[in-house]
PDB file of C-alpha atoms in Angstrom:
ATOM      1  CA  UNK A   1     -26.317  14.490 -18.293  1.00 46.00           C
ATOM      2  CA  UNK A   2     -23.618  16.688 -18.466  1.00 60.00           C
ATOM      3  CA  UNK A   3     -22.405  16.434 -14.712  1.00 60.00           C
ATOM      4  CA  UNK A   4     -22.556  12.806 -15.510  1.00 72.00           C
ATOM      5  CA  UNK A   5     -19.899  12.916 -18.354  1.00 80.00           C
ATOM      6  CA  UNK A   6     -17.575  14.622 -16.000  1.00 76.00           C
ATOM      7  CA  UNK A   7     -17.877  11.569 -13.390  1.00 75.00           C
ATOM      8  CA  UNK A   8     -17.054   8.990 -16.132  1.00 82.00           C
ATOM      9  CA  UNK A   9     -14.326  10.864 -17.660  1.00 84.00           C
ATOM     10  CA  UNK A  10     -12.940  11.208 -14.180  1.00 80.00           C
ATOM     11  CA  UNK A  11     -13.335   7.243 -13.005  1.00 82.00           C
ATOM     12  CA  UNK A  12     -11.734   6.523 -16.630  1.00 88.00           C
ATOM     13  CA  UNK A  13      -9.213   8.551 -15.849  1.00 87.00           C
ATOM     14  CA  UNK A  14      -8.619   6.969 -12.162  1.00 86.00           C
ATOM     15  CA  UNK A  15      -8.688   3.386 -14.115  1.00 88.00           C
ATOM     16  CA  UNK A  16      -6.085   4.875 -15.931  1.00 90.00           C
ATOM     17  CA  UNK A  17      -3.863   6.081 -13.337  1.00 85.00           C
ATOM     18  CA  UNK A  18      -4.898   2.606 -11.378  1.00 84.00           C
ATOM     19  CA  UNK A  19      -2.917   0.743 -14.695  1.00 84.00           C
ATOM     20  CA  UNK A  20      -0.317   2.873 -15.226  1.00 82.00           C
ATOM     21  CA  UNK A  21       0.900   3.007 -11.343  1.00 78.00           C
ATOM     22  CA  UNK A  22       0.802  -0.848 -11.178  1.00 76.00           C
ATOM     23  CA  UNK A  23       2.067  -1.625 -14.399  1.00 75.00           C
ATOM     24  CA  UNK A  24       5.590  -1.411 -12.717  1.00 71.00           C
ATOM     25  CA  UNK A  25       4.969  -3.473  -9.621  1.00 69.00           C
ATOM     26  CA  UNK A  26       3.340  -6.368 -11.913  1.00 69.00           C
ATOM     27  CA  UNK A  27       5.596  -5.706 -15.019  1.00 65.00           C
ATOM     28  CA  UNK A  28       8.980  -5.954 -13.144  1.00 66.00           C
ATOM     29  CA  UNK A  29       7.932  -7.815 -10.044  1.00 67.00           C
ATOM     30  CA  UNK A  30       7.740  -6.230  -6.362  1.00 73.00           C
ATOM     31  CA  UNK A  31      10.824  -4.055  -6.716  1.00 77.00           C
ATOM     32  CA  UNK A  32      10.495  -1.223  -4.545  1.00 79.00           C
ATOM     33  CA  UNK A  33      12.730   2.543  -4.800  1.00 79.00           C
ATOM     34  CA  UNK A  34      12.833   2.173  -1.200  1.00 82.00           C
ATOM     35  CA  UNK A  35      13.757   0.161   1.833  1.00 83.00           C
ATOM     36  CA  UNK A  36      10.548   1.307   3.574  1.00 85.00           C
ATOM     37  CA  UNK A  37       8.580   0.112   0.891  1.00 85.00           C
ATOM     38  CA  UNK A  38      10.752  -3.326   1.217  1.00 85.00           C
ATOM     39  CA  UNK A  39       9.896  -3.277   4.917  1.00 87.00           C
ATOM     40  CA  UNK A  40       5.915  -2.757   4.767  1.00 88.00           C
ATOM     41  CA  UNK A  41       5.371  -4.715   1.700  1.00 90.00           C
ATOM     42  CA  UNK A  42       7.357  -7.892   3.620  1.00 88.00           C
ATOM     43  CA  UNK A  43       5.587  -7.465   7.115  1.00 92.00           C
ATOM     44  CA  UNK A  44       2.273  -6.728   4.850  1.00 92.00           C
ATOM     45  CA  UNK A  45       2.468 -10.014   3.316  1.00 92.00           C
ATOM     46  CA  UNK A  46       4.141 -11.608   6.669  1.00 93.00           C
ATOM     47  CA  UNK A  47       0.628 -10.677   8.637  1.00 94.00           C
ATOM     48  CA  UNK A  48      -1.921 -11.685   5.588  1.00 93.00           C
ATOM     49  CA  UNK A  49      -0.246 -15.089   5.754  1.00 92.00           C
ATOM     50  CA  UNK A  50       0.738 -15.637   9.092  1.00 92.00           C
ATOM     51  CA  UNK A  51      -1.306 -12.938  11.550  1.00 91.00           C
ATOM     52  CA  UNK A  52       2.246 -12.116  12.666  1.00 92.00           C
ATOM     53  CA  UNK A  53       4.122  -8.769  12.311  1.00 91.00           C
ATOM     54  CA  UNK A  54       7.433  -9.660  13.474  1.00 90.00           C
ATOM     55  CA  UNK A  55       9.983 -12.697  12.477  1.00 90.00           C
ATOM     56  CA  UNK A  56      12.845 -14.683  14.520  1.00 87.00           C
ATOM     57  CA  UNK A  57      16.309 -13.572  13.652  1.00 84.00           C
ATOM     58  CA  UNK A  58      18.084 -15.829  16.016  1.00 82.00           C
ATOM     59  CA  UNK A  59      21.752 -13.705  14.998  1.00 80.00           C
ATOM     60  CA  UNK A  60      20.062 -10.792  17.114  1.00 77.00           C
ATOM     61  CA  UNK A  61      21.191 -12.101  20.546  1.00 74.00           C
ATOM     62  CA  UNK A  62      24.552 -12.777  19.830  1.00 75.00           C
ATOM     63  CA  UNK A  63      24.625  -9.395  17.585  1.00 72.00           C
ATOM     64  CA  UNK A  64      23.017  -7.328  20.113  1.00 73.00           C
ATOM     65  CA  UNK A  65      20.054  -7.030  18.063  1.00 69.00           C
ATOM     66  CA  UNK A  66      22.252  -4.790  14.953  1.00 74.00           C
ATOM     67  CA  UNK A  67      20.755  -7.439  12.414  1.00 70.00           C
ATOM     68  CA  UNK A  68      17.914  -6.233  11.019  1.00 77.00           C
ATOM     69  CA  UNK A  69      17.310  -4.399   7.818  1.00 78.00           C
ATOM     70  CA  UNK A  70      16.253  -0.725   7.795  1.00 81.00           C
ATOM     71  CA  UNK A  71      12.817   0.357   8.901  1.00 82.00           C
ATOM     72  CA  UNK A  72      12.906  -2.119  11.349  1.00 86.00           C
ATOM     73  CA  UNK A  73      13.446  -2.498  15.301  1.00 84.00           C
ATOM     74  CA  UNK A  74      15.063  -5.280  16.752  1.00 84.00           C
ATOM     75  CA  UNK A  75      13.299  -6.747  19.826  1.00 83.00           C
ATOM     76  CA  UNK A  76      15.339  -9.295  21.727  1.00 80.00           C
ATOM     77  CA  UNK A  77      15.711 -12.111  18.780  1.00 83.00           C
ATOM     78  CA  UNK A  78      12.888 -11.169  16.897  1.00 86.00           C
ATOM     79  CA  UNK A  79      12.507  -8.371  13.868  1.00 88.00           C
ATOM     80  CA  UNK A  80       9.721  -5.810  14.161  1.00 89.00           C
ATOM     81  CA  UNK A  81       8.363  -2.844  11.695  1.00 90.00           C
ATOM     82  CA  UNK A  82       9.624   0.075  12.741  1.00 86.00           C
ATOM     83  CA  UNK A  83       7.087   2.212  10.633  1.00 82.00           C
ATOM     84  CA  UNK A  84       3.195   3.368  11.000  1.00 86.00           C
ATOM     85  CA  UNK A  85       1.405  -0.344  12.142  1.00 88.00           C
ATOM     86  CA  UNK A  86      -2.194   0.292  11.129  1.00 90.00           C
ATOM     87  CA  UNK A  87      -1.432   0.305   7.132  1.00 90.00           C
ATOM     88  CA  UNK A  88       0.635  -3.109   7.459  1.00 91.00           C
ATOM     89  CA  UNK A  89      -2.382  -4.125   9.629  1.00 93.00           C
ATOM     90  CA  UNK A  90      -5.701  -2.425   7.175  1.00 93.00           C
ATOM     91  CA  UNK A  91      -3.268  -3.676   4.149  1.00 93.00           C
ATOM     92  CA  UNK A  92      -2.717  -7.124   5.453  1.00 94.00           C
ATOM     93  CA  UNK A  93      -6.616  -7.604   6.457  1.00 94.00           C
ATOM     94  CA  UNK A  94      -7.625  -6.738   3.391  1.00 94.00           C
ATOM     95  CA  UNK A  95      -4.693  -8.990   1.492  1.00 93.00           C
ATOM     96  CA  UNK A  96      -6.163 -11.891   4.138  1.00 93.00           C
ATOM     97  CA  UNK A  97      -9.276 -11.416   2.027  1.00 93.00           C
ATOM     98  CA  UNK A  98      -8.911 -10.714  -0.978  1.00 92.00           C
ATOM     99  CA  UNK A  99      -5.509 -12.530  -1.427  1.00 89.00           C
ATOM    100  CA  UNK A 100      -1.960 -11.570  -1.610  1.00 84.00           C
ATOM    101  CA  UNK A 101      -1.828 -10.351  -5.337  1.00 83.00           C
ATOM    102  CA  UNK A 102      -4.107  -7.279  -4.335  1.00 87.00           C
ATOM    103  CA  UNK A 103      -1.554  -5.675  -2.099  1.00 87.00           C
ATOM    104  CA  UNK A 104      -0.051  -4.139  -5.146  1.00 85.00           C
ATOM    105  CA  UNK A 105      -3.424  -2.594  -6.121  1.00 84.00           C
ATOM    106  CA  UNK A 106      -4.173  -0.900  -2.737  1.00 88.00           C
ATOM    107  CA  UNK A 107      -2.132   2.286  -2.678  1.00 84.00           C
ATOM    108  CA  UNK A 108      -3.335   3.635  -6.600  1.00 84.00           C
ATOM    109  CA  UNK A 109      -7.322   2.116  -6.174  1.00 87.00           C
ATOM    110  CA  UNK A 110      -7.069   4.185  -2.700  1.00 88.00           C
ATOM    111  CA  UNK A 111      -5.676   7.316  -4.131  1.00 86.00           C
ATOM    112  CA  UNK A 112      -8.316   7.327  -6.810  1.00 85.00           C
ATOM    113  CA  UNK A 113     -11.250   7.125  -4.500  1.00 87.00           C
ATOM    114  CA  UNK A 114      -9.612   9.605  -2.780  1.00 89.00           C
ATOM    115  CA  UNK A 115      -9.091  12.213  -5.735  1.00 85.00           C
ATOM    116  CA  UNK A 116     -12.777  11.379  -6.374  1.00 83.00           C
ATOM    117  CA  UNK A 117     -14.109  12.132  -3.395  1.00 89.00           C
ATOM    118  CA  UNK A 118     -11.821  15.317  -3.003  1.00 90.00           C
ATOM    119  CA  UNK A 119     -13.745  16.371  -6.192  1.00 84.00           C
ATOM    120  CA  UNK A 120     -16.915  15.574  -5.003  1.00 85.00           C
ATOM    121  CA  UNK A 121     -16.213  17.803  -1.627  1.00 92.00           C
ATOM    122  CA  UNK A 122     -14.892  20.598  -3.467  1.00 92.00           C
ATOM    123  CA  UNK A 123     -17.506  19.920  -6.206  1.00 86.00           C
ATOM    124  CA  UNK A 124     -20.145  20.444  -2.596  1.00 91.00           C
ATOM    125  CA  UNK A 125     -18.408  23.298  -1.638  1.00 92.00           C
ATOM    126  CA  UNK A 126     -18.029  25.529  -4.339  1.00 90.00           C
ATOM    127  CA  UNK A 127     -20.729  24.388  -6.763  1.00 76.00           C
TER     128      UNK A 127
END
């Protein structure tokens, strides 16, 4: 009973954290601190809705492909990530499913589980 009480108080506490991390992302709107954040939360979004994960900037031929925001490449007119493809693409999937809103949600409900099952290895581990 007691190892049980340990579990809840540590999923209560990850529901916490959950709230408090996305209270500023729903309470404010998607403003990001960052224009990598910017960059994976638009080509996120781009690829749950479209399957895409670049978009045609037509000013990139006659600018020599110089307009583009930051953490992204230019590739001949078109506007590419420039970051780590496989969390636009396991975001995105997931956004495809469970709709758009949940992108938001991903990051803290994935860093929970994680905590939790760092706790239950170390738990394993050291008894």
């Amino acid at each position: 009973l007691r190892a049980n009480s340990y579990i809840s108080i540590l999923v209560l506490l990850g529901l916490f954290f959950i709230v408090i991390y996305s209270w500023f992302y729903y309470g404010l709107g998607p403003h990001f601190s960052s224009p990598d954040e910017v960059a994976n939360y638009h080509f996120t979004s781009l690829f749950s809705d479209t399957g895409e994960l670049s978009y045609h900037e037509p000013l990139n031929d006659s600018g020599g492909g110089l307009v583009r925001p930051r953490s992204t490449v230019a590739v001949g007119e078109n506007v590419a990530p420039g970051s780590f493809l496989g969390l636009m693409i396991m975001y995105g999937i997931i956004a495809k499913l469970f709709g758009g809103g949940v992108i938001l949600l991903l990051t803290p409900i994935i860093s929970v589980v994680g905590v939790l099952f760092f706790y239950q290895l170390i738990k394993q581990i050291f008894s």
